């Protein structure tokens, strides 16, 4: 339920409504606006209905929320897109296009710094890099761990690019909090609800990837797990879903981008690298993502993809990244967006 207060409602009247709602055990979110304050009550609509909130001083009306996702919905509080400032880079809002680029996995200091310099020079907004990697095979390279975070920190110091890296396990939360500017939750962990709560409590922006077999409704309910911890900075990522088609690694759901932009206030970016599995397809999919209104991209870049320890076939060549960026920027400009 959403309780809309009158423009004249006093602070003590707002707090009285909050206190009444909390007696039912629902999750309460106070959302001050320019003209009035809205209060979200998430949990037990029947219990809230029995409280008689409509008759309390300062209350204008009580509005049911119809969607299963509450905090991520544009129905509840945010009728305008959310905009986040991350290290001076703007994500969301429809005027800037955020380009996150870097190696799938931090393999060495030289490799990571080399890629960081290349993507910075080409106009990237942030640097991505995996320290802890979830791998299908237990014998595959799983990342360097903590030393990789130190390398990423050095890359940030040199280039000024904010760092995006994945939180794979709750036991790594302290390290990720120390080094990351954006905490990534990978597709395999989208429905790891305990981990989502941990990520939300870190107080850093969270990049949430759609699970490979998850619906958009499930993605937004997963986002609610982070948002309910008081962390409003969530970035959604469409990275391809598993379908009957095997020509590409996954099927990039381009229709998800405009649908999400209609139903949520959160920024939406696209990961064409994991969707394609083939660097030759990353450019066309990236330009398509820009054309349908995505707020940005997260792409993999390597100086020598043929010898990469993880996902080499889908990594863009660092030497060709400037050309890629120029093409994507041109398509984003058609939507009135410039690189962040």
Short mmCIF file of C-alpha atoms in Angstrom, two decimals:
data_model
loop_
_atom_site.label_atom_id
_atom_site.label_comp_id
_atom_site.label_asym_id
_atom_site.label_seq_id
_atom_site.Cartn_x
_atom_site.Cartn_y
_atom_site.Cartn_z
CA UNK A 1 0.00 0.00 0.00
CA UNK A 2 1.06 3.62 -0.48
CA UNK A 3 -0.15 6.35 1.85
CA UNK A 4 -0.11 9.81 0.27
CA UNK A 5 0.01 12.66 2.77
CA UNK A 6 -1.51 16.09 2.17
CA UNK A 7 0.86 18.91 1.18
CA UNK A 8 0.20 20.49 4.58
CA UNK A 9 1.00 17.35 6.61
CA UNK A 10 3.30 18.06 9.54
CA UNK A 11 6.28 15.88 10.46
CA UNK A 12 4.59 14.59 13.59
CA UNK A 13 1.59 13.50 11.52
CA UNK A 14 3.89 11.62 9.13
CA UNK A 15 5.64 9.90 12.02
CA UNK A 16 2.29 8.97 13.57
CA UNK A 17 1.35 7.16 10.37
CA UNK A 18 4.73 5.42 10.30
CA UNK A 19 4.30 4.28 13.89
CA UNK A 20 0.80 2.96 13.20
CA UNK A 21 2.02 1.01 10.16
CA UNK A 22 4.95 -0.51 12.04
CA UNK A 23 2.54 -2.14 14.51
CA UNK A 24 1.62 -4.60 11.74
CA UNK A 25 5.26 -5.56 11.02
CA UNK A 26 5.23 -4.22 7.44
CA UNK A 27 8.32 -2.68 5.83
CA UNK A 28 7.84 1.10 5.88
CA UNK A 29 9.54 3.54 3.50
CA UNK A 30 9.10 7.30 3.81
CA UNK A 31 9.50 9.15 0.48
CA UNK A 32 9.52 12.95 0.75
CA UNK A 33 8.57 14.74 -2.46
CA UNK A 34 8.56 18.33 -3.66
CA UNK A 35 4.86 18.82 -2.89
CA UNK A 36 3.95 15.99 -0.59
CA UNK A 37 5.26 12.92 1.23
CA UNK A 38 4.37 9.33 0.34
CA UNK A 39 4.77 6.40 2.72
CA UNK A 40 5.17 2.90 1.35
CA UNK A 41 3.87 -0.01 3.42
CA UNK A 42 5.15 -3.31 2.06
CA UNK A 43 4.07 -6.64 3.47
CA UNK A 44 0.49 -7.28 4.65
CA UNK A 45 -2.09 -5.20 2.73
CA UNK A 46 -5.02 -6.65 4.69
CA UNK A 47 -3.40 -5.74 7.99
CA UNK A 48 -2.76 -2.20 6.76
CA UNK A 49 -6.35 -1.87 5.54
CA UNK A 50 -7.63 -2.68 9.02
CA UNK A 51 -5.68 0.19 10.62
CA UNK A 52 -7.98 2.93 9.38
CA UNK A 53 -5.09 4.99 8.09
CA UNK A 54 -7.40 7.05 5.85
CA UNK A 55 -8.85 8.83 8.87
CA UNK A 56 -5.57 9.87 10.43
CA UNK A 57 -4.58 13.57 10.45
CA UNK A 58 -2.53 14.61 7.42
CA UNK A 59 -3.48 11.61 5.26
CA UNK A 60 -4.82 12.38 1.79
CA UNK A 61 -5.43 8.88 0.42
CA UNK A 62 -4.34 5.24 0.56
CA UNK A 63 -3.41 3.68 -2.78
CA UNK A 64 -3.01 -0.09 -3.37
CA UNK A 65 0.17 -1.16 -5.13
CA UNK A 66 -0.66 -3.80 -7.70
CA UNK A 67 2.78 -5.13 -8.63
CA UNK A 68 4.68 -7.89 -6.88
CA UNK A 69 7.80 -5.71 -6.86
CA UNK A 70 7.27 -2.63 -4.73
CA UNK A 71 10.38 -0.52 -4.21
CA UNK A 72 11.66 -1.02 -7.76
CA UNK A 73 8.29 -0.03 -9.23
CA UNK A 74 7.68 3.44 -10.62
CA UNK A 75 4.18 3.15 -9.11
CA UNK A 76 5.37 3.49 -5.54
CA UNK A 77 7.53 6.56 -5.28
CA UNK A 78 9.64 7.37 -8.30
CA UNK A 79 7.64 8.68 -11.21
CA UNK A 80 10.86 10.07 -12.65
CA UNK A 81 13.95 7.93 -13.45
CA UNK A 82 16.48 7.53 -10.66
CA UNK A 83 19.86 9.12 -11.35
CA UNK A 84 23.07 8.11 -9.55
CA UNK A 85 26.42 9.85 -9.36
CA UNK A 86 29.24 7.30 -9.12
CA UNK A 87 32.65 8.89 -8.86
CA UNK A 88 31.52 11.82 -10.97
CA UNK A 89 29.88 9.59 -13.61
CA UNK A 90 26.11 9.87 -14.07
CA UNK A 91 24.07 6.68 -14.44
CA UNK A 92 20.40 6.93 -15.40
CA UNK A 93 18.18 9.86 -16.24
CA UNK A 94 18.15 9.52 -20.01
CA UNK A 95 20.80 12.10 -20.88
CA UNK A 96 24.04 10.15 -20.34
CA UNK A 97 25.21 6.74 -21.55
CA UNK A 98 27.43 4.85 -19.10
CA UNK A 99 30.12 2.64 -20.63
CA UNK A 100 31.64 0.13 -18.19
CA UNK A 101 34.57 -1.77 -19.70
CA UNK A 102 37.48 -3.94 -18.67
CA UNK A 103 38.72 -7.51 -18.41
CA UNK A 104 36.43 -10.35 -17.42
CA UNK A 105 39.04 -11.36 -14.87
CA UNK A 106 42.06 -9.63 -13.35
CA UNK A 107 44.91 -11.86 -14.48
CA UNK A 108 47.92 -9.68 -13.69
CA UNK A 109 48.90 -6.11 -12.86
CA UNK A 110 50.26 -5.45 -16.35
CA UNK A 111 47.18 -6.86 -18.10
CA UNK A 112 44.72 -4.90 -15.97
CA UNK A 113 46.55 -1.58 -16.07
CA UNK A 114 47.00 -1.91 -19.83
CA UNK A 115 43.29 -2.45 -20.39
CA UNK A 116 42.38 0.30 -17.92
CA UNK A 117 44.50 2.81 -19.81
CA UNK A 118 42.98 1.76 -23.15
CA UNK A 119 39.34 1.99 -22.05
CA UNK A 120 39.98 5.29 -20.24
CA UNK A 121 41.51 6.79 -23.36
CA UNK A 122 38.53 5.61 -25.44
CA UNK A 123 35.95 7.24 -23.17
CA UNK A 124 34.84 4.51 -20.76
CA UNK A 125 32.95 5.65 -17.66
CA UNK A 126 34.04 2.87 -15.29
CA UNK A 127 36.42 -0.10 -15.13
CA UNK A 128 35.10 -3.62 -14.64
CA UNK A 129 37.25 -6.49 -13.45
CA UNK A 130 36.64 -9.79 -11.72
CA UNK A 131 38.54 -10.69 -8.55
CA UNK A 132 36.32 -13.59 -7.46
CA UNK A 133 34.82 -15.47 -10.41
CA UNK A 134 31.96 -17.99 -10.40
CA UNK A 135 32.90 -20.74 -12.84
CA UNK A 136 30.86 -23.67 -14.07
CA UNK A 137 33.85 -25.98 -13.81
CA UNK A 138 35.57 -26.24 -10.42
CA UNK A 139 38.89 -26.57 -12.30
CA UNK A 140 38.58 -23.27 -14.22
CA UNK A 141 40.43 -20.10 -13.19
CA UNK A 142 38.44 -18.49 -10.37
CA UNK A 143 40.32 -15.21 -10.14
CA UNK A 144 43.19 -13.90 -8.04
CA UNK A 145 40.98 -12.90 -5.11
CA UNK A 146 42.17 -10.14 -2.78
CA UNK A 147 45.35 -9.34 -4.80
CA UNK A 148 43.10 -8.58 -7.79
CA UNK A 149 41.24 -5.96 -5.76
CA UNK A 150 44.54 -4.27 -4.95
CA UNK A 151 45.40 -4.20 -8.66
CA UNK A 152 41.99 -2.69 -9.47
CA UNK A 153 42.55 -0.08 -6.79
CA UNK A 154 45.85 0.87 -8.43
CA UNK A 155 44.10 1.10 -11.80
CA UNK A 156 41.52 3.45 -10.30
CA UNK A 157 44.27 5.57 -8.75
CA UNK A 158 45.99 5.94 -12.13
CA UNK A 159 42.96 6.39 -14.42
CA UNK A 160 40.31 7.84 -12.12
CA UNK A 161 37.80 5.22 -13.29
CA UNK A 162 35.41 3.89 -10.62
CA UNK A 163 35.69 0.12 -10.09
CA UNK A 164 32.92 -2.42 -10.72
CA UNK A 165 33.59 -5.89 -9.34
CA UNK A 166 31.50 -8.89 -8.31
CA UNK A 167 30.48 -9.90 -4.80
CA UNK A 168 30.42 -13.68 -5.00
CA UNK A 169 30.25 -14.70 -1.36
CA UNK A 170 29.16 -12.95 1.84
CA UNK A 171 32.57 -13.70 3.37
CA UNK A 172 34.14 -11.38 0.77
CA UNK A 173 31.84 -8.47 1.68
CA UNK A 174 34.43 -6.60 3.75
CA UNK A 175 37.01 -6.69 0.96
CA UNK A 176 34.52 -5.68 -1.70
CA UNK A 177 33.30 -2.82 0.48
CA UNK A 178 36.87 -1.61 0.89
CA UNK A 179 37.83 -1.64 -2.80
CA UNK A 180 34.72 -1.45 -5.01
CA UNK A 181 32.80 1.62 -6.14
CA UNK A 182 30.00 -0.54 -7.56
CA UNK A 183 29.11 -4.00 -6.23
CA UNK A 184 28.10 -6.43 -8.97
CA UNK A 185 25.73 -9.31 -8.30
CA UNK A 186 26.15 -11.84 -11.08
CA UNK A 187 23.44 -13.73 -12.92
CA UNK A 188 24.03 -16.92 -10.93
CA UNK A 189 23.40 -15.04 -7.68
CA UNK A 190 20.42 -12.93 -8.72
CA UNK A 191 18.16 -15.04 -6.51
CA UNK A 192 20.67 -15.53 -3.71
CA UNK A 193 18.50 -13.45 -1.41
CA UNK A 194 20.82 -13.54 1.60
CA UNK A 195 23.66 -12.21 -0.57
CA UNK A 196 21.40 -9.48 -1.97
CA UNK A 197 20.69 -8.31 1.57
CA UNK A 198 24.41 -8.26 2.35
CA UNK A 199 25.05 -6.21 -0.80
CA UNK A 200 22.30 -3.78 0.14
CA UNK A 201 23.81 -3.20 3.56
CA UNK A 202 27.22 -2.26 2.11
CA UNK A 203 25.81 1.12 1.14
CA UNK A 204 27.42 1.12 -2.32
CA UNK A 205 25.68 1.13 -5.71
CA UNK A 206 24.70 -2.40 -6.75
CA UNK A 207 24.74 -3.64 -10.35
CA UNK A 208 22.23 -6.49 -10.47
CA UNK A 209 22.40 -8.87 -13.43
CA UNK A 210 19.33 -10.75 -14.60
CA UNK A 211 19.49 -14.48 -13.99
CA UNK A 212 19.86 -16.65 -17.06
CA UNK A 213 16.40 -18.21 -16.53
CA UNK A 214 14.70 -15.39 -14.63
CA UNK A 215 11.67 -13.34 -15.60
CA UNK A 216 11.71 -9.55 -15.42
CA UNK A 217 9.26 -9.72 -12.53
CA UNK A 218 11.76 -11.91 -10.63
CA UNK A 219 14.58 -9.49 -11.47
CA UNK A 220 12.67 -6.58 -9.97
CA UNK A 221 11.72 -8.53 -6.88
CA UNK A 222 15.43 -9.33 -6.47
CA UNK A 223 16.13 -5.60 -6.74
CA UNK A 224 13.65 -5.05 -3.91
CA UNK A 225 15.88 -7.15 -1.63
CA UNK A 226 18.65 -4.59 -2.06
CA UNK A 227 16.35 -1.57 -1.97
CA UNK A 228 14.65 -2.61 1.26
CA UNK A 229 18.01 -2.32 3.05
CA UNK A 230 17.85 1.43 2.44
CA UNK A 231 20.19 1.29 -0.57
CA UNK A 232 18.44 3.15 -3.38
CA UNK A 233 21.31 2.88 -5.89
CA UNK A 234 20.51 -0.24 -7.91
CA UNK A 235 21.41 -0.62 -11.59
CA UNK A 236 19.64 -3.39 -13.51
CA UNK A 237 21.51 -5.36 -16.17
CA UNK A 238 20.07 -7.43 -19.02
CA UNK A 239 22.77 -9.96 -19.98
CA UNK A 240 20.92 -12.54 -22.03
CA UNK A 241 18.68 -15.42 -21.04
CA UNK A 242 18.75 -19.12 -21.79
CA UNK A 243 16.35 -20.12 -24.57
CA UNK A 244 16.17 -22.98 -27.09
CA UNK A 245 18.57 -21.05 -29.37
CA UNK A 246 22.22 -22.14 -29.22
CA UNK A 247 23.76 -19.98 -31.97
CA UNK A 248 24.70 -17.36 -29.38
CA UNK A 249 25.82 -17.99 -25.83
CA UNK A 250 22.52 -16.57 -24.55
CA UNK A 251 19.59 -14.74 -26.13
CA UNK A 252 19.78 -10.99 -25.55
CA UNK A 253 16.28 -9.82 -24.61
CA UNK A 254 16.26 -6.35 -26.15
CA UNK A 255 12.55 -6.03 -25.41
CA UNK A 256 13.42 -6.13 -21.71
CA UNK A 257 15.04 -2.70 -21.86
CA UNK A 258 12.01 -0.60 -22.90
CA UNK A 259 9.74 -2.75 -20.71
CA UNK A 260 11.90 -2.12 -17.66
CA UNK A 261 12.09 1.58 -18.48
CA UNK A 262 8.29 1.68 -18.42
CA UNK A 263 7.81 -0.20 -15.15
CA UNK A 264 10.77 0.76 -12.96
CA UNK A 265 12.61 3.95 -12.06
CA UNK A 266 15.98 2.17 -11.94
CA UNK A 267 18.68 2.58 -14.63
CA UNK A 268 18.99 -0.32 -17.09
CA UNK A 269 22.24 -1.35 -18.75
CA UNK A 270 23.11 -4.23 -21.08
CA UNK A 271 25.89 -6.84 -21.10
CA UNK A 272 26.30 -7.80 -24.77
CA UNK A 273 29.52 -9.75 -24.12
CA UNK A 274 27.88 -12.56 -22.13
CA UNK A 275 24.83 -12.57 -24.37
CA UNK A 276 26.86 -12.98 -27.56
CA UNK A 277 29.78 -15.14 -26.53
CA UNK A 278 31.42 -13.87 -29.73
CA UNK A 279 33.22 -10.52 -29.98
CA UNK A 280 32.03 -10.09 -33.59
CA UNK A 281 28.46 -9.75 -32.30
CA UNK A 282 29.19 -7.42 -29.39
CA UNK A 283 29.24 -4.28 -31.54
CA UNK A 284 25.85 -4.81 -33.24
CA UNK A 285 24.18 -5.82 -29.96
CA UNK A 286 25.68 -2.81 -28.20
CA UNK A 287 24.38 -0.42 -30.85
CA UNK A 288 20.96 -2.08 -30.65
CA UNK A 289 20.94 -1.65 -26.87
CA UNK A 290 21.65 2.06 -27.27
CA UNK A 291 18.90 2.36 -29.88
CA UNK A 292 16.21 0.91 -27.57
CA UNK A 293 17.06 3.26 -24.72
CA UNK A 294 19.54 1.46 -22.47
CA UNK A 295 21.33 3.65 -19.95
CA UNK A 296 24.67 2.02 -20.69
CA UNK A 297 26.73 -1.09 -21.36
CA UNK A 298 29.12 -3.36 -19.50
CA UNK A 299 31.56 -5.01 -21.93
CA UNK A 300 34.66 -7.16 -21.67
CA UNK A 301 37.97 -5.90 -23.08
CA UNK A 302 41.35 -7.64 -23.20
CA UNK A 303 44.72 -6.81 -24.76
CA UNK A 304 45.18 -10.40 -25.97
CA UNK A 305 41.79 -12.18 -25.95
CA UNK A 306 43.16 -15.33 -27.55
CA UNK A 307 45.16 -16.00 -24.39
CA UNK A 308 42.65 -14.73 -21.83
CA UNK A 309 42.10 -16.98 -18.82
CA UNK A 310 38.34 -16.38 -18.90
CA UNK A 311 35.83 -15.67 -21.71
CA UNK A 312 38.41 -14.71 -24.33
CA UNK A 313 36.15 -15.33 -27.36
CA UNK A 314 33.72 -12.60 -26.30
CA UNK A 315 36.28 -9.99 -25.20
CA UNK A 316 36.84 -6.96 -27.42
CA UNK A 317 40.38 -6.13 -28.51
CA UNK A 318 41.73 -3.25 -26.43
CA UNK A 319 43.41 -1.83 -29.55
CA UNK A 320 40.00 -1.59 -31.28
CA UNK A 321 38.00 -0.32 -28.33
CA UNK A 322 38.09 3.35 -29.38
CA UNK A 323 36.42 2.43 -32.68
CA UNK A 324 33.76 0.46 -30.79
CA UNK A 325 33.13 3.38 -28.43
CA UNK A 326 32.71 5.86 -31.27
CA UNK A 327 30.08 3.68 -32.96
CA UNK A 328 28.12 3.16 -29.74
CA UNK A 329 28.31 6.87 -28.86
CA UNK A 330 26.87 7.76 -32.26
CA UNK A 331 23.86 5.50 -31.69
CA UNK A 332 23.37 6.78 -28.15
CA UNK A 333 23.41 10.32 -29.50
CA UNK A 334 20.42 9.47 -31.69
CA UNK A 335 18.52 8.92 -28.43
CA UNK A 336 19.74 12.24 -27.06
CA UNK A 337 22.42 10.67 -24.86
CA UNK A 338 26.12 11.39 -24.50
CA UNK A 339 28.83 9.25 -22.93
CA UNK A 340 28.93 9.74 -19.15
#
